[in-house]
């Protein structure tokens, strides 16, 4: 087992850097899944996942083993899961899906899926972790049937690691125009690497319908909610 593992690591470190790499951007604490599709292989073929951290380890290791088929190769925590579904008759390929839950900044790096067959090409995924953002009560669409009532829109931003958020870098926009402080009540709370910016609209009017967008650090993270007015007769 040990000899085979070392031979595999030697093989993949020699892979050409000209291979196609899929860039994946995901928010901290979210879930990401990489799907590896490999052309038909012998029945006993092994599909292996390895990982190269963005910041190389001091001992010089470039690639760290994760899975061979669905078998864990290291004592990684349960955030990493591989679903090896074998050969798919529908797409005529072997499938292996690596899922990572509750993403951390340390998960950034290059992930590779490859079989132990010489003719097989590797699939590579370059994962970048970005700050997370959510809007309460929800993002997407909010339908309104009473335009006289008040509404609060909370934009919650969480930065990477323990980076402190600059509150001035969080902005609310309405139909692509920045909302000035004089027009809305803004309550700002800051706690280490997390901040919440609340827009308080006291009495909704038809002019308040449209797209509200929260933007952090000039687009580093953004989400939106659309207020859509529907009359009671519809």
Short mmCIF file of C-alpha atoms in Angstrom, two decimals:
data_model
loop_
_atom_site.label_atom_id
_atom_site.label_comp_id
_atom_site.label_asym_id
_atom_site.label_seq_id
_atom_site.Cartn_x
_atom_site.Cartn_y
_atom_site.Cartn_z
CA UNK A 1 0.00 0.00 0.00
CA UNK A 2 2.77 2.44 0.93
CA UNK A 3 4.84 1.77 -2.20
CA UNK A 4 1.87 2.18 -4.53
CA UNK A 5 0.92 5.42 -2.86
CA UNK A 6 4.40 6.89 -3.28
CA UNK A 7 4.50 5.89 -6.95
CA UNK A 8 1.19 7.63 -7.52
CA UNK A 9 2.41 10.86 -5.94
CA UNK A 10 5.52 10.82 -8.13
CA UNK A 11 3.38 10.40 -11.23
CA UNK A 12 1.00 13.28 -10.60
CA UNK A 13 3.68 15.79 -9.69
CA UNK A 14 4.93 15.49 -13.25
CA UNK A 15 1.60 16.42 -14.89
CA UNK A 16 1.84 19.25 -17.38
CA UNK A 17 0.56 22.63 -16.16
CA UNK A 18 -1.07 23.19 -19.55
CA UNK A 19 -4.06 21.02 -18.57
CA UNK A 20 -7.43 22.71 -18.34
CA UNK A 21 -8.16 23.93 -14.81
CA UNK A 22 -11.69 24.84 -13.73
CA UNK A 23 -11.76 27.87 -11.43
CA UNK A 24 -14.32 27.57 -8.63
CA UNK A 25 -15.23 30.43 -6.29
CA UNK A 26 -17.22 29.56 -3.16
CA UNK A 27 -18.27 31.38 -0.01
CA UNK A 28 -16.84 30.56 3.39
CA UNK A 29 -19.02 28.08 5.38
CA UNK A 30 -20.79 26.97 2.19
CA UNK A 31 -20.68 23.61 0.37
CA UNK A 32 -18.90 22.89 -2.91
CA UNK A 33 -18.88 19.77 -5.11
CA UNK A 34 -16.37 18.81 -7.82
CA UNK A 35 -17.52 16.25 -10.42
CA UNK A 36 -14.83 14.22 -12.10
CA UNK A 37 -15.68 12.43 -15.37
CA UNK A 38 -13.19 9.93 -16.77
CA UNK A 39 -13.34 8.00 -20.03
CA UNK A 40 -14.01 4.23 -19.98
CA UNK A 41 -11.39 2.33 -17.99
CA UNK A 42 -10.71 -1.27 -16.98
CA UNK A 43 -12.97 -2.63 -14.26
CA UNK A 44 -10.22 -2.55 -11.64
CA UNK A 45 -9.20 1.06 -12.32
CA UNK A 46 -8.70 3.36 -9.33
CA UNK A 47 -9.81 7.01 -9.35
CA UNK A 48 -7.88 9.08 -6.84
CA UNK A 49 -8.42 12.60 -5.43
CA UNK A 50 -5.47 14.69 -4.25
CA UNK A 51 -5.13 18.23 -2.95
CA UNK A 52 -2.42 20.90 -3.16
CA UNK A 53 -2.88 23.72 -0.62
CA UNK A 54 -2.62 27.31 -1.75
CA UNK A 55 0.07 27.83 0.85
CA UNK A 56 2.63 25.03 0.57
CA UNK A 57 3.53 23.15 3.69
CA UNK A 58 6.93 23.70 5.27
CA UNK A 59 7.91 20.03 4.77
CA UNK A 60 7.77 20.47 0.99
CA UNK A 61 4.72 18.25 0.28
CA UNK A 62 2.94 19.54 -2.82
CA UNK A 63 0.09 17.05 -3.17
CA UNK A 64 -1.86 15.54 -0.29
CA UNK A 65 -3.87 12.32 -0.82
CA UNK A 66 -7.62 12.44 -0.11
CA UNK A 67 -9.45 9.44 -1.60
CA UNK A 68 -8.98 6.37 -3.80
CA UNK A 69 -12.43 5.64 -5.23
CA UNK A 70 -14.61 6.12 -2.14
CA UNK A 71 -11.94 5.06 0.38
CA UNK A 72 -10.41 7.74 2.57
CA UNK A 73 -6.62 7.84 2.34
CA UNK A 74 -5.94 10.23 5.23
CA UNK A 75 -7.49 11.09 8.57
CA UNK A 76 -9.34 14.09 7.15
CA UNK A 77 -12.42 15.31 8.98
CA UNK A 78 -15.92 14.43 7.83
CA UNK A 79 -16.32 17.67 5.86
CA UNK A 80 -14.75 15.84 2.89
CA UNK A 81 -16.93 13.19 1.23
CA UNK A 82 -16.47 11.30 -2.05
CA UNK A 83 -19.32 9.65 -3.90
CA UNK A 84 -17.85 7.14 -6.32
CA UNK A 85 -20.67 5.96 -8.54
CA UNK A 86 -18.54 3.92 -10.90
CA UNK A 87 -19.36 3.68 -14.59
CA UNK A 88 -22.32 5.68 -15.93
CA UNK A 89 -24.03 4.14 -18.95
CA UNK A 90 -25.75 7.45 -19.65
CA UNK A 91 -22.61 9.50 -20.30
CA UNK A 92 -20.24 6.56 -20.93
CA UNK A 93 -17.80 7.75 -18.29
CA UNK A 94 -16.69 6.95 -14.75
CA UNK A 95 -17.97 9.42 -12.14
CA UNK A 96 -16.45 10.56 -8.87
CA UNK A 97 -17.79 13.55 -6.92
CA UNK A 98 -15.83 15.25 -4.14
CA UNK A 99 -18.00 17.33 -1.78
CA UNK A 100 -16.60 19.69 0.86
CA UNK A 101 -18.90 21.04 3.56
CA UNK A 102 -18.44 24.13 5.77
CA UNK A 103 -15.64 25.58 3.67
CA UNK A 104 -12.68 27.15 5.44
CA UNK A 105 -9.95 29.43 4.16
CA UNK A 106 -7.48 26.54 4.54
CA UNK A 107 -9.46 24.60 1.88
CA UNK A 108 -8.22 26.96 -0.84
CA UNK A 109 -6.01 25.30 -3.39
CA UNK A 110 -5.88 22.91 -6.32
CA UNK A 111 -7.88 19.65 -6.32
CA UNK A 112 -7.17 16.89 -8.83
CA UNK A 113 -8.98 13.73 -9.83
CA UNK A 114 -7.13 11.11 -11.91
CA UNK A 115 -7.20 7.39 -12.54
CA UNK A 116 -4.19 5.11 -12.26
CA UNK A 117 -4.31 4.39 -16.00
CA UNK A 118 -1.55 5.96 -18.06
CA UNK A 119 -3.89 7.21 -20.81
CA UNK A 120 -6.24 8.95 -18.40
CA UNK A 121 -6.28 12.75 -18.25
CA UNK A 122 -6.57 14.57 -14.94
CA UNK A 123 -9.42 16.88 -13.94
CA UNK A 124 -8.28 19.89 -11.94
CA UNK A 125 -10.30 22.38 -9.86
CA UNK A 126 -8.82 25.59 -8.49
CA UNK A 127 -10.84 26.54 -5.40
CA UNK A 128 -10.91 30.11 -4.11
CA UNK A 129 -12.74 31.01 -0.89
CA UNK A 130 -14.56 34.36 -0.71
CA UNK A 131 -16.43 36.17 2.10
CA UNK A 132 -19.99 35.04 2.73
CA UNK A 133 -23.06 37.27 2.54
CA UNK A 134 -26.74 36.76 3.24
CA UNK A 135 -29.76 39.00 3.27
CA UNK A 136 -32.57 38.73 5.81
CA UNK A 137 -35.48 38.13 5.74
CA UNK A 138 -34.36 36.54 2.45
CA UNK A 139 -32.71 37.23 -0.87
CA UNK A 140 -34.32 36.65 -4.24
CA UNK A 141 -37.86 38.08 -4.44
CA UNK A 142 -40.16 39.53 -1.80
CA UNK A 143 -43.76 40.13 -2.89
CA UNK A 144 -45.55 43.03 -1.23
CA UNK A 145 -49.32 43.48 -1.02
CA UNK A 146 -49.27 46.33 1.50
CA UNK A 147 -46.99 49.23 0.59
CA UNK A 148 -47.70 51.17 3.78
CA UNK A 149 -45.96 48.79 6.16
CA UNK A 150 -42.29 49.06 7.25
CA UNK A 151 -39.61 46.58 6.22
CA UNK A 152 -36.05 45.86 7.34
CA UNK A 153 -33.40 44.44 5.02
CA UNK A 154 -30.35 43.10 6.84
CA UNK A 155 -27.11 42.49 4.96
CA UNK A 156 -24.81 40.15 6.92
CA UNK A 157 -21.19 39.83 5.79
CA UNK A 158 -18.61 37.40 7.16
CA UNK A 159 -14.97 37.82 6.21
CA UNK A 160 -12.28 35.16 5.95
CA UNK A 161 -10.47 33.95 9.05
CA UNK A 162 -10.32 36.79 11.60
CA UNK A 163 -10.09 39.66 9.11
CA UNK A 164 -11.84 42.71 10.51
CA UNK A 165 -14.54 44.14 8.27
CA UNK A 166 -14.42 47.84 7.44
CA UNK A 167 -18.09 48.94 7.80
CA UNK A 168 -17.62 51.66 5.21
CA UNK A 169 -17.05 48.99 2.57
CA UNK A 170 -20.63 47.69 2.87
CA UNK A 171 -23.08 49.54 0.61
CA UNK A 172 -26.77 49.24 -0.17
CA UNK A 173 -28.05 50.09 -3.66
CA UNK A 174 -31.57 50.59 -4.98
CA UNK A 175 -31.95 50.04 -8.73
CA UNK A 176 -28.15 50.45 -9.10
CA UNK A 177 -28.04 53.76 -7.20
CA UNK A 178 -26.24 53.95 -3.87
CA UNK A 179 -28.60 54.65 -0.98
CA UNK A 180 -27.47 57.77 0.94
CA UNK A 181 -27.62 57.88 4.71
CA UNK A 182 -30.07 60.78 4.64
CA UNK A 183 -32.76 58.66 2.99
CA UNK A 184 -32.70 55.55 5.18
CA UNK A 185 -32.02 54.63 8.78
CA UNK A 186 -28.88 52.52 8.89
CA UNK A 187 -28.04 50.48 11.96
CA UNK A 188 -24.55 49.05 11.84
CA UNK A 189 -23.19 46.37 14.16
CA UNK A 190 -19.68 45.03 13.88
CA UNK A 191 -18.17 41.97 15.57
CA UNK A 192 -14.63 40.97 14.54
CA UNK A 193 -14.92 39.43 11.07
CA UNK A 194 -18.71 39.80 10.79
CA UNK A 195 -20.83 42.91 10.21
CA UNK A 196 -24.52 43.61 9.64
CA UNK A 197 -25.91 46.61 7.78
CA UNK A 198 -29.65 47.11 8.24
CA UNK A 199 -31.81 49.23 5.98
CA UNK A 200 -34.98 50.34 7.71
CA UNK A 201 -37.73 51.56 5.36
CA UNK A 202 -40.43 53.06 7.58
CA UNK A 203 -43.27 53.28 5.05
CA UNK A 204 -43.02 51.47 1.76
CA UNK A 205 -44.20 53.25 -1.39
CA UNK A 206 -44.42 52.25 -5.02
CA UNK A 207 -41.08 54.01 -5.54
CA UNK A 208 -39.46 51.45 -3.22
CA UNK A 209 -40.17 48.54 -5.57
CA UNK A 210 -37.29 47.19 -7.62
CA UNK A 211 -33.85 45.77 -6.96
CA UNK A 212 -32.05 46.26 -3.64
CA UNK A 213 -28.43 45.12 -3.71
CA UNK A 214 -25.87 44.82 -0.94
CA UNK A 215 -22.24 45.05 -2.04
CA UNK A 216 -19.13 44.46 0.06
CA UNK A 217 -15.67 45.77 -0.80
CA UNK A 218 -16.41 46.87 -4.38
CA UNK A 219 -17.92 43.54 -5.40
CA UNK A 220 -15.90 41.10 -3.32
CA UNK A 221 -19.29 39.76 -2.24
CA UNK A 222 -22.79 40.81 -3.25
CA UNK A 223 -26.41 39.67 -3.04
CA UNK A 224 -29.72 41.21 -3.97
CA UNK A 225 -33.41 41.13 -3.18
CA UNK A 226 -36.19 42.38 -5.45
CA UNK A 227 -39.23 44.01 -3.88
CA UNK A 228 -42.22 43.30 -6.09
CA UNK A 229 -45.52 45.02 -5.43
CA UNK A 230 -48.76 43.15 -6.15
CA UNK A 231 -52.14 44.79 -5.48
CA UNK A 232 -54.66 42.95 -3.33
CA UNK A 233 -56.93 42.45 -6.32
CA UNK A 234 -54.40 40.32 -8.24
#
